[in-house]
Coordinates of C-alpha atoms and ligand atoms in Angstrom, one line a residue:
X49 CA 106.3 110.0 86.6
X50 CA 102.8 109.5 87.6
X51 CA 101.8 110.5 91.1
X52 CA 100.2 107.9 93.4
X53 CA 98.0 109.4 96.3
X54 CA 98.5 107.9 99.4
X55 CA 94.5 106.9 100.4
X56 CA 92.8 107.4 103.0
X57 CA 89.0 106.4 104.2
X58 CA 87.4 107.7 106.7
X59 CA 85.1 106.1 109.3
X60 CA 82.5 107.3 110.9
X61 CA 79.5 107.6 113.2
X62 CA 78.0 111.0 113.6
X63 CA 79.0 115.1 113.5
X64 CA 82.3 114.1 111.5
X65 CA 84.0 117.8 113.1
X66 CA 87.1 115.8 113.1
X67 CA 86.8 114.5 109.3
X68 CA 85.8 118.1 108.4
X69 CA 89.0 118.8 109.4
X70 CA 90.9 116.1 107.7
X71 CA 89.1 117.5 104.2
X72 CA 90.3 121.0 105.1
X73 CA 93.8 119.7 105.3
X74 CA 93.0 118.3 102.2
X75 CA 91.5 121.4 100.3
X76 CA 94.6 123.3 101.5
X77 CA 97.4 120.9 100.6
X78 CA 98.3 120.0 104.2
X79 CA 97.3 116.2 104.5
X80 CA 99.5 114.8 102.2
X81 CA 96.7 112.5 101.2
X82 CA 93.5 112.2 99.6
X83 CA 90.5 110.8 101.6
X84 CA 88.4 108.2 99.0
X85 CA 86.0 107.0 100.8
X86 CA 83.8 108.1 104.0
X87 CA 82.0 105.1 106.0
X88 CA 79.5 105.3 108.5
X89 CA 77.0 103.5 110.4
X90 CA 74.6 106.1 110.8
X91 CA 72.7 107.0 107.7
X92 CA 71.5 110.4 110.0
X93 CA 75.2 110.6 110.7
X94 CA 76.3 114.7 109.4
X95 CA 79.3 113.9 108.5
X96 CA 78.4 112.1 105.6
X97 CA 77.1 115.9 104.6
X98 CA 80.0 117.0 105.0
X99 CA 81.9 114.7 102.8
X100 CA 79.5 114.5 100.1
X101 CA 79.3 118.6 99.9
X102 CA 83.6 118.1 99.2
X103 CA 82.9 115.8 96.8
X104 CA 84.3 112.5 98.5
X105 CA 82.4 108.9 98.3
X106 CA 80.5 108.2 100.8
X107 CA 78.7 104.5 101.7
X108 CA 76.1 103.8 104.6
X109 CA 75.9 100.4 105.8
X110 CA 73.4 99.5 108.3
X111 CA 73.9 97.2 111.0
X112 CA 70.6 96.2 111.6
X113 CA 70.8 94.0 108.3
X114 CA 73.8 92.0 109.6
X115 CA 73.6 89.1 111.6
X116 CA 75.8 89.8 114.4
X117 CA 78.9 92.0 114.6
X118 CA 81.3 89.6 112.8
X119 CA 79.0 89.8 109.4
X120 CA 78.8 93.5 109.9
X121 CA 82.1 94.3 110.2
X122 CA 83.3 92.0 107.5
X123 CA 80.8 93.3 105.1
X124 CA 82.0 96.9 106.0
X125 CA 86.1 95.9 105.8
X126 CA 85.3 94.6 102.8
X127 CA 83.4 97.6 101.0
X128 CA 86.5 99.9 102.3
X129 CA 88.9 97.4 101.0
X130 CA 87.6 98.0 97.8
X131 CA 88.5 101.8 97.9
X132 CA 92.2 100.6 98.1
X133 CA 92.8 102.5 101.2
X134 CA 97.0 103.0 102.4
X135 CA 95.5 103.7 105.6
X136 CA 91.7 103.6 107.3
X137 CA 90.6 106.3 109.9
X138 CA 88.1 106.1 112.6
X139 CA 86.8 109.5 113.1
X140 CA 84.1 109.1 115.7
X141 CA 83.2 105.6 114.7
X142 CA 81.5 104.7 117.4
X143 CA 81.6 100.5 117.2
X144 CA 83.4 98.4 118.6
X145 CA 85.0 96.3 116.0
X146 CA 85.7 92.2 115.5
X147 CA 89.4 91.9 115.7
X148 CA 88.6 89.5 112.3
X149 CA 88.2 92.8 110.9
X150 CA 90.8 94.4 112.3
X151 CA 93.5 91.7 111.9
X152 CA 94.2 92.6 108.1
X153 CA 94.5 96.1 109.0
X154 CA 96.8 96.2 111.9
X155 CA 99.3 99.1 111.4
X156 CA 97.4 100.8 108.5
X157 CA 94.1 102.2 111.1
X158 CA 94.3 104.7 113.6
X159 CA 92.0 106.0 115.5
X160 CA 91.4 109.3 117.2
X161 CA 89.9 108.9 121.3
X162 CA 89.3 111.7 123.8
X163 CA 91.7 111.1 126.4
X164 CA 95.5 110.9 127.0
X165 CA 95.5 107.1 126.9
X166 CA 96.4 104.8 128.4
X167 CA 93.9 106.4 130.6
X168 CA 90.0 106.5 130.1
X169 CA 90.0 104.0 127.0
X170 CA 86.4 103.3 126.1
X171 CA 83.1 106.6 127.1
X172 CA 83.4 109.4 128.9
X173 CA 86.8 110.4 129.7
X174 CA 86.0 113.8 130.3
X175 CA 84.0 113.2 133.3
X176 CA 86.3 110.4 134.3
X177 CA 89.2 113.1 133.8
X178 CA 87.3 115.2 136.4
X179 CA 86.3 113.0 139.1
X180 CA 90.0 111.0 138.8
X181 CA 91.1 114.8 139.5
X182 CA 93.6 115.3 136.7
X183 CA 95.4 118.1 136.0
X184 CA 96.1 117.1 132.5
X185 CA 93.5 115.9 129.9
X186 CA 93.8 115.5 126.1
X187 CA 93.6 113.5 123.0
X188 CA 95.3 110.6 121.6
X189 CA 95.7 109.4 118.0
X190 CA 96.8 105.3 118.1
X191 CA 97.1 102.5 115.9
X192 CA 93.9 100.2 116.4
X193 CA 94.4 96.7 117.7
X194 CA 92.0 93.8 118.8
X195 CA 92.2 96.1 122.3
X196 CA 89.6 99.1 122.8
X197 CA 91.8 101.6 122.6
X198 CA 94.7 99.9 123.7
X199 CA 97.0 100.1 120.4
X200 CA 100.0 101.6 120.6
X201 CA 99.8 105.6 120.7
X202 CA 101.2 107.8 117.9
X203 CA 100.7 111.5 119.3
X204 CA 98.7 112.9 121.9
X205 CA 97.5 116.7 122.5
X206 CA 97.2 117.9 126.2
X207 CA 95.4 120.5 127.9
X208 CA 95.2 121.9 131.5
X209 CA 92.2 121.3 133.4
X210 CA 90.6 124.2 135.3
X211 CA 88.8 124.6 138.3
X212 CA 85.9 125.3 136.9
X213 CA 85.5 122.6 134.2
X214 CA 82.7 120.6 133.5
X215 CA 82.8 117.3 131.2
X216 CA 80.9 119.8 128.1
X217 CA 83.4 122.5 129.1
X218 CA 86.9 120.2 128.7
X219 CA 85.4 118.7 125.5
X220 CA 84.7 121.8 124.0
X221 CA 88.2 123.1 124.4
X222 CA 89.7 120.0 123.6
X223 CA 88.2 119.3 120.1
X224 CA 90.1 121.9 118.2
X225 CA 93.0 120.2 119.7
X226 CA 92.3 117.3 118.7
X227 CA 91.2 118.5 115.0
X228 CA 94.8 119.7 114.7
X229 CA 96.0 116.3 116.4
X230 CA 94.5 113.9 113.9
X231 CA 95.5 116.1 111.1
X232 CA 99.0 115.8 111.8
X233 CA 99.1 112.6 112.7
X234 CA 97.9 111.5 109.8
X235 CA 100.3 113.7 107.6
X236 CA 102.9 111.7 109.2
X237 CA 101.5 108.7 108.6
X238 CA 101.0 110.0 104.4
X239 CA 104.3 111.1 104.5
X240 CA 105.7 107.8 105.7
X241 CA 107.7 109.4 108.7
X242 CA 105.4 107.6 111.0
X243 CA 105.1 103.6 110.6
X244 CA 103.7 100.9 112.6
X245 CA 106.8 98.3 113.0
X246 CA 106.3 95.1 115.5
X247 CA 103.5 96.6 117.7
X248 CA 106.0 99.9 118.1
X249 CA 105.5 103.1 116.5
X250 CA 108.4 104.5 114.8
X251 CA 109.0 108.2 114.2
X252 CA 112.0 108.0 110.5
X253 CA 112.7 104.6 110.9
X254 CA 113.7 104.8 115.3
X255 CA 110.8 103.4 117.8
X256 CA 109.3 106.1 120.0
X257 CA 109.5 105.7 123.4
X258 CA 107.1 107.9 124.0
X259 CA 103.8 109.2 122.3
X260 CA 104.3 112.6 119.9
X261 CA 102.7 116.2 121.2
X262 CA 101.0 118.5 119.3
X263 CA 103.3 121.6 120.1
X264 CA 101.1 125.0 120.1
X265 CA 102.4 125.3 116.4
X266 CA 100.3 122.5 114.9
X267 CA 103.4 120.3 114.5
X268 CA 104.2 117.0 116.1
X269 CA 107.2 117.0 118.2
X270 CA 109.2 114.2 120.1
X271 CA 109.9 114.6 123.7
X272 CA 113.3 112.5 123.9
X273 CA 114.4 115.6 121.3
X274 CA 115.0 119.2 120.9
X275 CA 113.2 121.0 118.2
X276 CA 110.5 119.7 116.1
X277 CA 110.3 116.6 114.3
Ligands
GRF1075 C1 85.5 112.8 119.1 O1 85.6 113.4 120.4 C2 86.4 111.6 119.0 O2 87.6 111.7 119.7 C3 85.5 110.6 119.6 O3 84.2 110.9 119.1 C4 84.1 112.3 118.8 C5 83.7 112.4 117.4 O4 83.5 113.7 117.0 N1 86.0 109.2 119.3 P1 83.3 114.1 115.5 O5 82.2 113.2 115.0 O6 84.6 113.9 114.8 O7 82.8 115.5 115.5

């Protein structure tokens, strides 16, 4: 029997901390997937380092030589469509995207924000955290839709704001979080235990009624149930 990879590309914009920690998965066996393709913006962006130094395809496509965002992102779609992704991450991609683009790929693209949505979709949720006086801030991992940030959300990691915490302070303590969030999410995903089914996210075949947490463990659990998932 031959073994099929499930495929993964990567999209990005900048630092790539969270695709560097989708290629360790990797490396170690835990992703259940092989990323084939990393996609960015941002010729300066360091994740594209990052990727090449693991060996991983990388492609740069400048939007300055589009004519407007509907000819960039179809351009982009289509050069990731050709790496025969099961599944297209946005890691940091900072662009908002043509839901022409997105259409085809509804339910195969997640993407990764800093918040626990449905609050704070769109920049800066850690200082809108703060000021909205929250005592719990975290990540979220959600299938993309034509909405910013608004498709359905798979798994979320929290954490407890202090006293003390400034915008640079909660980010800084939430990105290992949300390393380990987007890493597991996207094992389910690989693994097929996760599925997009009629704008719900199921969790082995049942819709959840609520979003996944990254237990202290690493693993994804489901609040309606005991024990992890
Ligand atoms: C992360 O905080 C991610 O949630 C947000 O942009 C940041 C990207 O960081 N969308 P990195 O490029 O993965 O280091």
């Amino acid at each position: 029997m031959t073994y099929t990879p499930f495929r993964i590309a990567v999209l990005i914009s900048g630092r790539g901390s969270n695709l560097q920690a989708l290629i360790a998965a990797q490396q170690q066996g835990r992703l259940g997937g092989e990323i084939v393709l990393v996609a960015s913006n941002r010729r300066a962006a360091a994740g594209l380092l990052r990727a090449e130094e693991a060996g991983i395809e990388t492609l740069t496509l400048d939007p300055a030589a589009h004519a407007d965002r509907a000819a960039y992102d179809a351009a982009l779609f289509a050069r990731v469509a050709a790496a025969r992704p099961d599944l297209i991450v946005l890691a940091g991609f900072m662009r908002i995207l043509d839901p022409a683009a997105i259409a085809p790929w509804v339910g195969r693209m997640v993407n990764v924000h800093p918040s626990l949505l449905p609050r704070y979709p769109g920049l800066h949720t850690h200082q809108r955290a703060l000021e909205a006086g929250d005592a719990l801030h975290g990540a979220s991992v959600h299938f993309v839709t034509a909405e910013l940030d608004g498709g359905p959300v798979i798994a979320q990691a929290e954490i407890a704001v202090r006293a003390e915490d400034t915008a640079e302070s909660l980010a800084e303590r939430l990105l290992p979080r949300e390393h380990k969030l987007l890493v597991a999410s996207v094992r389910a995903l690989a693994q097929g235990r996760v599925r997009w089914h009629a704008g719900r996210v199921e969790l082995d075949g049942v819709p959840l009624n609520a979003p996944l947490q990254l237990a202290s463990d690493g693993e994804l659990h489901d609040r309606d149930k005991p024990g992890a998932t």
